[in-house]
XYZ file of C-alpha atoms in Angstrom:
579
model
C 0.000 0.000 0.000
C 1.413 3.442 -0.973
C 1.887 6.346 1.439
C -1.093 8.163 -0.084
C -3.306 5.105 0.363
C -2.134 4.807 3.984
C -3.246 8.386 4.663
C -6.621 7.832 3.010
C -7.188 4.616 4.942
C -6.290 6.317 8.232
C -8.706 9.184 7.589
C -11.576 6.827 6.831
C -11.557 5.225 10.275
C -14.369 6.021 12.690
C -13.882 5.380 16.415
C -16.735 3.953 18.475
C -17.686 7.416 19.885
C -18.227 8.611 16.294
C -20.613 5.759 15.577
C -22.366 6.406 18.891
C -22.964 10.114 18.145
C -24.153 9.305 14.636
C -26.539 6.563 15.765
C -27.932 8.734 18.575
C -28.753 11.445 16.035
C -30.638 9.026 13.806
C -32.358 7.477 16.825
C -33.594 10.907 17.925
C -35.086 11.523 14.461
C -36.878 8.176 14.575
C -38.225 8.844 18.068
C -39.764 12.128 16.939
C -41.667 10.226 14.247
C -42.711 7.569 16.758
C -44.002 10.239 19.144
C -46.160 12.028 16.582
C -47.199 8.814 14.855
C -48.036 6.621 17.843
C -47.904 8.510 21.159
C -49.582 11.850 20.477
C -53.218 10.939 19.965
C -54.593 13.656 17.700
C -57.133 13.093 14.916
C -55.222 11.468 12.062
C -57.001 13.515 9.408
C -55.636 14.530 6.031
C -55.259 18.152 7.195
C -53.459 17.066 10.369
C -51.092 14.746 8.467
C -50.249 17.069 5.564
C -50.687 20.556 7.045
C -50.279 20.097 10.803
C -53.863 21.272 11.268
C -52.750 24.696 9.912
C -51.830 25.688 13.482
C -48.040 25.310 13.377
C -45.692 27.752 15.153
C -43.528 30.268 13.287
C -40.056 29.415 14.601
C -40.221 25.622 14.093
C -41.607 26.160 10.591
C -38.813 28.641 9.798
C -36.169 26.159 10.962
C -37.890 23.432 8.957
C -37.740 25.643 5.854
C -34.008 26.185 6.379
C -33.348 22.489 6.929
C -35.567 21.475 4.008
C -33.831 23.632 1.444
C -30.234 23.387 2.661
C -29.469 19.786 1.828
C -26.193 17.897 1.877
C -25.772 19.264 -1.646
C -25.200 22.719 -0.169
C -23.154 21.569 2.825
C -20.666 19.716 0.624
C -21.080 21.565 -2.673
C -20.733 25.184 -1.530
C -17.370 24.773 0.282
C -16.093 22.978 -2.819
C -17.366 25.819 -5.025
C -15.578 28.462 -2.929
C -12.389 26.368 -2.719
C -12.235 25.947 -6.499
C -13.724 29.179 -7.879
C -13.893 31.771 -5.081
C -16.835 33.529 -3.443
C -18.627 34.868 -6.551
C -21.392 32.300 -6.040
C -22.086 33.623 -2.528
C -23.458 36.901 -3.911
C -26.583 34.844 -4.610
C -27.539 35.912 -1.072
C -28.653 39.213 -2.649
C -31.093 37.243 -4.789
C -32.367 35.436 -1.693
C -33.145 38.765 0.007
C -34.928 40.039 -3.122
C -36.918 36.798 -3.205
C -38.097 37.415 0.370
C -39.488 40.827 -0.566
C -41.334 39.638 -3.675
C -42.659 36.395 -2.229
C -43.908 37.986 0.989
C -46.030 40.599 -0.756
C -47.084 38.927 -4.024
C -47.127 35.126 -3.965
C -47.612 34.129 -0.315
C -50.857 36.115 0.303
C -52.505 34.592 -2.774
C -51.847 30.980 -1.769
C -52.673 31.535 1.894
C -56.111 33.022 1.158
C -57.129 30.028 -0.947
C -56.740 27.555 1.945
C -55.458 24.853 -0.421
C -53.267 21.803 0.216
C -51.536 21.439 -3.160
C -50.269 24.621 -4.806
C -51.251 23.101 -8.129
C -54.903 23.435 -7.132
C -54.350 27.116 -7.915
C -53.679 26.295 -11.569
C -57.016 24.497 -11.855
C -58.927 27.358 -10.230
C -57.198 29.988 -12.369
C -57.082 28.030 -15.623
C -58.294 24.411 -15.778
C -57.528 20.804 -14.809
C -54.984 20.387 -17.593
C -52.773 23.098 -16.123
C -53.089 21.528 -12.686
C -52.033 18.164 -14.070
C -49.159 19.796 -15.960
C -47.887 21.398 -12.754
C -48.241 18.222 -10.724
C -46.462 16.084 -13.329
C -43.586 18.571 -13.559
C -43.313 18.662 -9.757
C -43.238 14.864 -9.569
C -40.591 14.562 -12.279
C -38.453 17.240 -10.629
C -38.570 15.545 -7.229
C -37.831 12.077 -8.575
C -34.778 13.571 -10.292
C -33.741 15.695 -7.296
C -34.134 13.224 -4.442
C -31.505 10.716 -5.651
C -28.944 13.553 -5.648
C -29.975 14.445 -2.089
C -29.631 10.821 -0.979
C -26.338 10.319 -2.805
C -24.486 13.154 -1.061
C -24.248 11.593 2.423
C -24.785 7.877 1.696
C -27.480 5.476 0.607
C -27.767 2.947 3.396
C -28.583 5.100 6.436
C -31.058 7.473 4.783
C -33.767 4.969 4.127
C -34.296 3.760 7.663
C -34.111 7.157 9.314
C -36.422 9.161 7.138
C -39.254 6.946 6.032
C -40.484 6.076 9.525
C -40.880 9.658 10.807
C -42.490 10.791 7.570
C -44.713 7.772 6.996
C -46.171 7.742 10.510
C -45.979 11.264 11.892
C -46.856 13.505 8.953
C -45.913 17.177 8.753
C -45.515 17.704 12.505
C -42.966 14.892 12.727
C -41.121 16.291 9.716
C -41.042 19.832 11.132
C -39.778 18.860 14.583
C -37.233 16.483 13.058
C -36.075 19.397 10.909
C -35.666 21.569 14.019
C -33.243 19.033 15.498
C -31.468 18.638 12.174
C -31.093 22.408 11.673
C -29.237 22.733 14.963
C -27.150 19.719 13.953
C -26.207 21.339 10.627
C -25.225 24.654 12.180
C -23.397 22.899 15.000
C -21.365 20.783 12.586
C -20.309 23.781 10.491
C -19.442 25.944 13.507
C -17.410 23.076 14.970
C -15.394 22.666 11.769
C -14.902 26.427 11.338
C -13.733 27.014 14.921
C -11.387 24.013 15.123
C -9.884 24.659 11.682
C -9.350 28.358 12.400
C -7.630 27.631 15.721
C -5.315 25.107 14.046
C -4.284 27.698 11.426
C -3.631 30.433 13.970
C -6.597 32.736 13.385
C -9.090 33.929 10.780
C -6.645 36.543 9.438
C -4.581 33.682 7.981
C -7.682 32.356 6.214
C -8.687 35.694 4.697
C -5.119 36.638 3.734
C -4.592 33.465 1.698
C -8.045 33.868 0.133
C -7.337 37.474 -0.869
C -3.895 36.715 -2.293
C -5.255 33.964 -4.571
C -8.394 35.842 -5.675
C -10.878 33.682 -3.793
C -12.019 36.620 -1.681
C -13.141 38.982 -4.414
C -15.458 41.846 -5.227
C -18.604 41.234 -7.309
C -17.974 40.661 -11.014
C -20.026 43.243 -12.962
C -19.432 41.562 -16.351
C -22.678 41.513 -18.373
C -21.584 38.508 -20.462
C -24.131 35.732 -19.690
C -21.574 33.023 -20.485
C -19.339 34.099 -17.600
C -19.791 31.435 -14.942
C -20.754 33.720 -12.040
C -21.351 37.476 -12.096
C -23.257 39.852 -9.844
C -26.109 39.836 -12.385
C -26.352 36.068 -12.689
C -26.380 35.733 -8.906
C -28.786 38.613 -8.263
C -31.262 38.096 -11.113
C -30.764 34.404 -11.826
C -30.496 33.612 -8.116
C -33.625 35.638 -7.356
C -35.678 33.736 -9.948
C -34.282 30.346 -8.888
C -35.052 30.937 -5.216
C -38.442 32.471 -6.026
C -39.535 29.305 -7.799
C -38.118 27.049 -5.116
C -39.594 28.957 -2.195
C -42.700 30.720 -3.529
C -44.488 28.203 -5.763
C -42.927 24.790 -5.103
C -45.075 22.455 -3.029
C -42.005 21.383 -1.050
C -41.713 24.799 0.589
C -45.090 26.502 0.281
C -46.735 23.629 2.169
C -44.873 24.800 5.296
C -46.040 28.389 4.914
C -49.634 27.242 4.440
C -49.469 25.248 7.682
C -49.220 28.560 9.576
C -52.443 30.248 10.740
C -52.000 33.610 8.953
C -50.151 35.482 6.208
C -48.430 37.585 8.875
C -47.037 34.441 10.494
C -45.930 33.223 7.064
C -43.984 36.435 6.447
C -42.217 36.151 9.798
C -41.201 32.581 8.976
C -40.048 33.749 5.537
C -37.647 36.359 6.927
C -36.251 33.992 9.535
C -35.671 31.584 6.644
C -33.894 34.264 4.570
C -31.619 35.178 7.486
C -30.876 31.525 8.280
C -30.049 30.639 4.681
C -27.689 33.612 4.322
C -25.978 32.678 7.599
C -25.585 29.056 6.528
C -24.173 30.138 3.158
C -21.656 32.340 4.965
C -20.574 29.423 7.171
C -20.221 27.062 4.192
C -18.238 29.686 2.285
C -15.911 30.300 5.207
C -15.307 26.556 5.434
C -14.345 26.599 1.745
C -11.808 29.384 2.358
C -10.573 27.525 5.437
C -9.999 24.344 3.447
C -7.934 26.276 0.908
C -5.861 28.000 3.595
C -5.110 24.579 5.082
C -4.184 22.864 1.796
C -2.951 25.852 -0.237
C 0.450 24.253 -0.872
C -0.757 20.674 -1.286
C -4.044 20.498 -3.185
C -5.804 17.215 -2.259
C -7.700 17.185 -5.562
C -4.499 17.192 -7.580
C -2.843 14.554 -5.405
C -6.040 12.446 -5.408
C -6.193 12.465 -1.614
C -9.789 13.502 -2.308
C -11.134 11.295 -5.093
C -13.845 13.807 -6.059
C -14.394 17.521 -5.495
C -17.378 16.953 -3.228
C -15.204 14.936 -0.841
C -13.160 17.993 0.150
C -15.118 18.933 3.268
C -15.364 15.355 4.641
C -11.620 14.957 4.022
C -10.921 18.198 5.881
C -13.137 17.137 8.778
C -11.378 13.804 9.205
C -8.029 15.589 8.968
C -8.672 18.153 11.736
C -11.194 16.266 13.893
C -10.074 12.672 13.383
C -8.127 12.555 16.641
C -11.049 13.914 18.714
C -13.448 11.019 19.429
C -17.068 11.770 18.620
C -16.542 14.991 16.672
C -16.257 13.399 13.196
C -19.458 11.533 14.025
C -21.135 14.830 14.910
C -20.154 16.316 11.544
C -21.336 13.285 9.584
C -24.590 13.446 11.547
C -24.920 17.081 10.430
C -24.476 16.160 6.764
C -26.953 13.315 7.089
C -29.338 15.671 8.866
C -29.260 18.010 5.883
C -30.107 15.160 3.534
C -32.782 13.742 5.829
C -34.565 17.066 6.194
C -34.656 17.686 2.431
C -35.822 14.137 1.857
C -38.569 14.343 4.470
C -39.839 17.621 2.994
C -40.001 16.232 -0.526
C -41.677 12.985 0.524
C -44.312 14.803 2.574
C -45.020 17.154 -0.332
C -45.106 14.289 -2.822
C -47.727 12.507 -0.735
C -49.859 15.681 -0.735
C -49.576 16.241 -4.490
C -50.158 12.616 -5.483
C -53.196 12.361 -3.206
C -54.762 15.678 -4.231
C -53.851 15.737 -7.931
C -53.455 12.114 -9.062
C -55.852 10.160 -6.849
C -58.794 12.277 -5.661
C -59.782 13.705 -9.086
C -60.178 10.162 -10.477
C -62.008 8.523 -7.564
C -65.793 8.755 -7.774
C -66.545 8.083 -4.111
C -65.000 10.093 -1.254
C -62.009 8.329 0.249
C -62.231 7.166 3.844
C -59.663 8.484 6.371
C -58.134 4.999 6.506
C -57.715 4.896 2.714
C -56.203 8.395 2.681
C -53.670 7.478 5.361
C -52.757 4.269 3.550
C -52.253 6.121 0.246
C -50.090 8.861 1.777
C -47.844 6.444 3.635
C -47.540 4.165 0.605
C -46.427 7.138 -1.483
C -43.718 7.987 1.057
C -42.322 4.453 1.113
C -42.693 3.862 -2.633
C -41.144 7.139 -3.801
C -38.362 6.790 -1.227
C -37.497 3.323 -2.512
C -37.571 4.475 -6.161
C -35.260 7.412 -5.487
C -32.886 5.207 -3.510
C -32.619 2.929 -6.538
C -31.797 5.916 -8.779
C -28.839 6.906 -6.591
C -26.619 4.585 -8.618
C -27.325 6.710 -11.709
C -26.387 9.933 -9.893
C -23.101 8.363 -8.814
C -21.879 8.647 -12.408
C -22.815 12.314 -12.907
C -20.040 14.381 -11.279
C -20.220 17.394 -8.942
C -23.568 18.090 -7.362
C -24.145 21.849 -6.967
C -24.177 22.890 -10.639
C -25.741 19.576 -11.682
C -28.674 20.053 -9.313
C -29.484 23.627 -10.318
C -29.124 22.828 -14.026
C -31.472 19.833 -14.033
C -34.033 21.460 -11.727
C -34.394 24.333 -14.192
C -35.999 21.995 -16.762
C -39.242 22.016 -14.775
C -38.737 24.884 -12.307
C -38.577 27.699 -14.853
C -41.763 26.740 -16.745
C -43.635 26.183 -13.460
C -42.677 29.613 -12.138
C -43.697 31.162 -15.446
C -47.097 29.453 -15.328
C -47.859 30.577 -11.760
C -46.635 34.103 -12.518
C -48.982 34.332 -15.501
C -51.907 33.426 -13.279
C -51.037 35.756 -10.398
C -49.772 38.824 -12.282
C -51.305 38.772 -15.769
C -55.128 38.434 -15.711
C -55.308 39.141 -19.446
C -53.981 35.649 -20.177
C -57.156 33.810 -21.105
C -59.009 31.364 -18.902
C -61.095 30.151 -21.839
C -59.841 30.999 -25.340
C -62.157 32.502 -27.934
C -60.561 30.486 -30.723
C -60.153 26.716 -30.484
C -56.414 26.003 -30.205
C -54.865 23.204 -32.270
C -54.319 19.685 -30.952
C -53.709 19.441 -27.183
C -52.770 23.107 -26.650
C -55.998 24.063 -24.891
C -54.634 27.036 -22.984
C -51.991 29.646 -23.687
C -50.217 28.871 -20.371
C -50.219 25.156 -21.208
C -48.695 25.913 -24.597
C -46.088 28.128 -22.968
C -45.357 25.564 -20.262
C -44.836 22.714 -22.712
C -42.606 24.831 -24.957
C -40.674 25.982 -21.878
C -40.050 22.413 -20.702
C -38.951 21.275 -24.166
C -36.642 24.274 -24.565
C -35.059 23.859 -21.131
C -34.653 20.100 -21.609
C -32.749 20.745 -24.817
C -30.616 23.516 -23.304
C -29.854 21.945 -19.923
C -29.141 18.415 -21.116
C -26.988 19.585 -24.019
C -25.016 21.925 -21.772
C -24.511 19.261 -19.100
C -23.339 16.824 -21.779
C -20.805 19.400 -22.985
C -19.546 19.861 -19.409
C -19.395 16.101 -18.789
C -17.388 15.465 -21.967
C -14.978 18.319 -21.258
C -16.106 20.459 -24.199
C -16.963 23.222 -21.701
C -14.575 23.788 -18.808
C -14.088 26.593 -16.311
C -10.734 27.818 -14.956
C -10.367 27.325 -11.215
C -8.370 29.477 -8.845
C -4.668 28.988 -8.097
C -3.717 25.618 -6.583
C -0.320 24.132 -5.704
C 1.312 20.833 -4.744
C 4.787 22.269 -4.071
C 4.932 21.437 -0.360
C 3.198 18.064 -0.134
C 4.636 15.914 2.659
C 3.624 12.632 1.025
C 4.298 10.930 -2.291
C 1.664 10.807 -5.021
C 1.412 10.118 -8.740
C 2.667 13.223 -10.550
C 2.178 11.874 -14.066
C -1.135 13.660 -14.543
C -0.077 17.107 -13.291
C 0.015 18.670 -16.743
C -3.492 17.410 -17.433
C -4.905 19.243 -14.421
C -4.464 22.654 -16.030
C -7.920 23.880 -17.029
C -8.709 25.189 -20.467
C -10.663 28.253 -21.496
C -14.272 28.815 -20.539
C -15.699 27.135 -23.603
C -14.575 25.679 -26.893
C -15.286 27.927 -29.879
C -17.351 25.315 -31.656
C -19.876 24.976 -28.804
C -23.259 26.543 -29.564
C -23.285 29.907 -27.704
C -26.522 29.196 -25.828
C -24.953 26.113 -24.221
C -22.265 28.329 -22.694
C -24.796 30.434 -20.764
C -24.239 30.267 -17.007
C -26.466 27.690 -15.326
C -27.669 30.377 -12.885
C -29.728 31.854 -15.738
C -31.546 28.601 -16.529
C -34.610 29.054 -14.307
C -34.938 32.639 -15.547
C -34.782 31.460 -19.167
C -37.383 28.738 -18.569
C -39.789 31.200 -16.948
C -39.191 33.835 -19.642
C -39.821 31.397 -22.518
C -43.019 30.163 -20.859
C -44.351 33.690 -20.272
C -43.443 35.003 -23.732
C -44.923 32.015 -25.584
C -48.083 32.218 -23.463
C -48.490 35.934 -24.190
C -47.987 35.307 -27.910
C -50.632 32.568 -27.835
C -52.980 34.896 -25.956
C -52.755 37.352 -28.840
C -53.767 34.535 -31.200
C -56.376 32.753 -29.046
C -57.946 35.935 -27.702
C -57.330 38.212 -24.732
C -59.128 37.489 -21.470
C -61.366 40.023 -19.706
C -59.393 40.474 -16.452
C -62.568 41.087 -14.439
C -63.669 37.501 -15.053
C -60.765 36.312 -12.888
C -61.650 35.831 -9.206
C -59.869 38.652 -7.305
C -58.279 36.362 -4.721
C -56.379 34.653 -7.531
C -54.451 37.854 -8.272
C -51.669 39.710 -6.496
C -52.889 42.622 -4.384
C -51.620 45.442 -6.618
C -52.979 43.726 -9.751
C -56.354 43.270 -8.041
C -56.495 46.962 -7.126
C -55.595 47.958 -10.690
C -58.228 45.708 -12.259
C -61.143 46.403 -9.915
C -60.381 49.916 -8.724
C -63.066 51.430 -6.459
C -65.401 48.448 -6.907
C -62.902 46.102 -5.293
C -64.951 45.033 -2.239
C -68.016 43.890 -4.165
C -65.891 42.181 -6.798
C -63.782 40.408 -4.182
C -66.856 39.042 -2.434
C -68.359 37.818 -5.713
C -65.052 36.338 -6.827
C -64.506 34.590 -3.521
C -67.991 33.063 -3.693
C -67.419 31.761 -7.220
C -64.010 30.446 -6.278
C -65.411 28.639 -3.243
C -67.982 26.893 -5.426
C -65.250 25.708 -7.796
C -63.194 24.381 -4.891
C -66.157 22.479 -3.448
C -66.966 20.975 -6.829
C -63.303 19.850 -7.112
């Protein structure tokens, strides 16, 4: 065995305290599910299981939102991003703040007033059943593609046992309180790594000095070229649109906001979420700078001490915490917690969407509470097993942060565009005057389908170009001049990165992946507006007022708002009851 292999083997070893800490964390998650599923005797209704009775508390929901969105993808991917390319990505925090403003005053009030379970019910009320089915299918496809990446990041074996029991038995309340524990675990793991690593280096000034000297700590890039990997504009505008879709219209997140008793409570949870996400991003970014400061003269990626980029943070943890029993186990528990929370959120949301949008509309007789519970729990177990099986596909697909955002944009952009049409543009027709061709029964459906096809072509082609090396991005300065161990130096010349993109690559494929969700939404909206001109413009006053954003409602109805709102709410209620 070579010296390098000896080091790797030594770093992989867990002591019994590490296993104990890790197992205790998983045991606590399971016990929360057992408590809400078996001990707490509340009515096991659909509303209680999926929405927590709509009486949840703000702070636990806010922590659940943080834990649900910040998966192991972020915990491992963001430090790697900063280590390799610098902090340009972190300016996406500006987009997150902008998302909080827009969501809190435009999207959240609309969904909360409707008292719905699945956000895709909105599409049926505003347009028709075909749009609702389109949204639900896109959501299902996105989650089945996203969940294997979430599971893959920490490991396959442990995830299955720890997450399916709390979710299958305890419903939303079990998920939320499990997320609370897991949020503290995530923050604790990152703070532990940051503090111990900084002390070992001799202070944070060492970290920031090395980052500044190598260009990792840098000012925003104001370049307007959309093919530049990260700029202020891609992070602000592209990041805003990406986070708006993920947080404002996706069932995974909006279900938490709707479990709160009021819009005011939802806004408070939203701003706690924004603050928590920005803080977690800052911690992950600092860990990336810390890893570079530690290995600046012996890059573990070049020496193959880390076999893949996303192994950098675990390698660093075992290096600095390996001699302290229990602490590596605490970090691994934090990474698993991030994956578990994202997985629990998606499975709970999937059960809601499949029940409301794929089962209930096609069942003639009302389902009994027993049948509803059986369906929801079967969905959790079945989807979890399917996604676990797909992990072996993800294993072949490279780094996770860019991959995740690129593939999500295939469905996320068109979905955001469709919801935005309904909430902000009442002139897009509910029922066209002219009969559209073939299956294109609605302008938004036409736009949504075109958007999905366009983004599938763009995203998959671009990812193929990245995977084959046709598109590469230059990383920041790295060195192996002071390595204290022997490694294979034969491939050193091959590690030098090439230019941003080969000249023969189609220009659209070079566009930064941060713009993808924006492009998908823009294509959907523009095609829908063009079809509206052909099919016929809608009279905006035929749209129920509660389906529109507040400022749009005031513009459309003016001084007659109160009477119109009451009439619209009555008509909308009848449609909901018929559904």
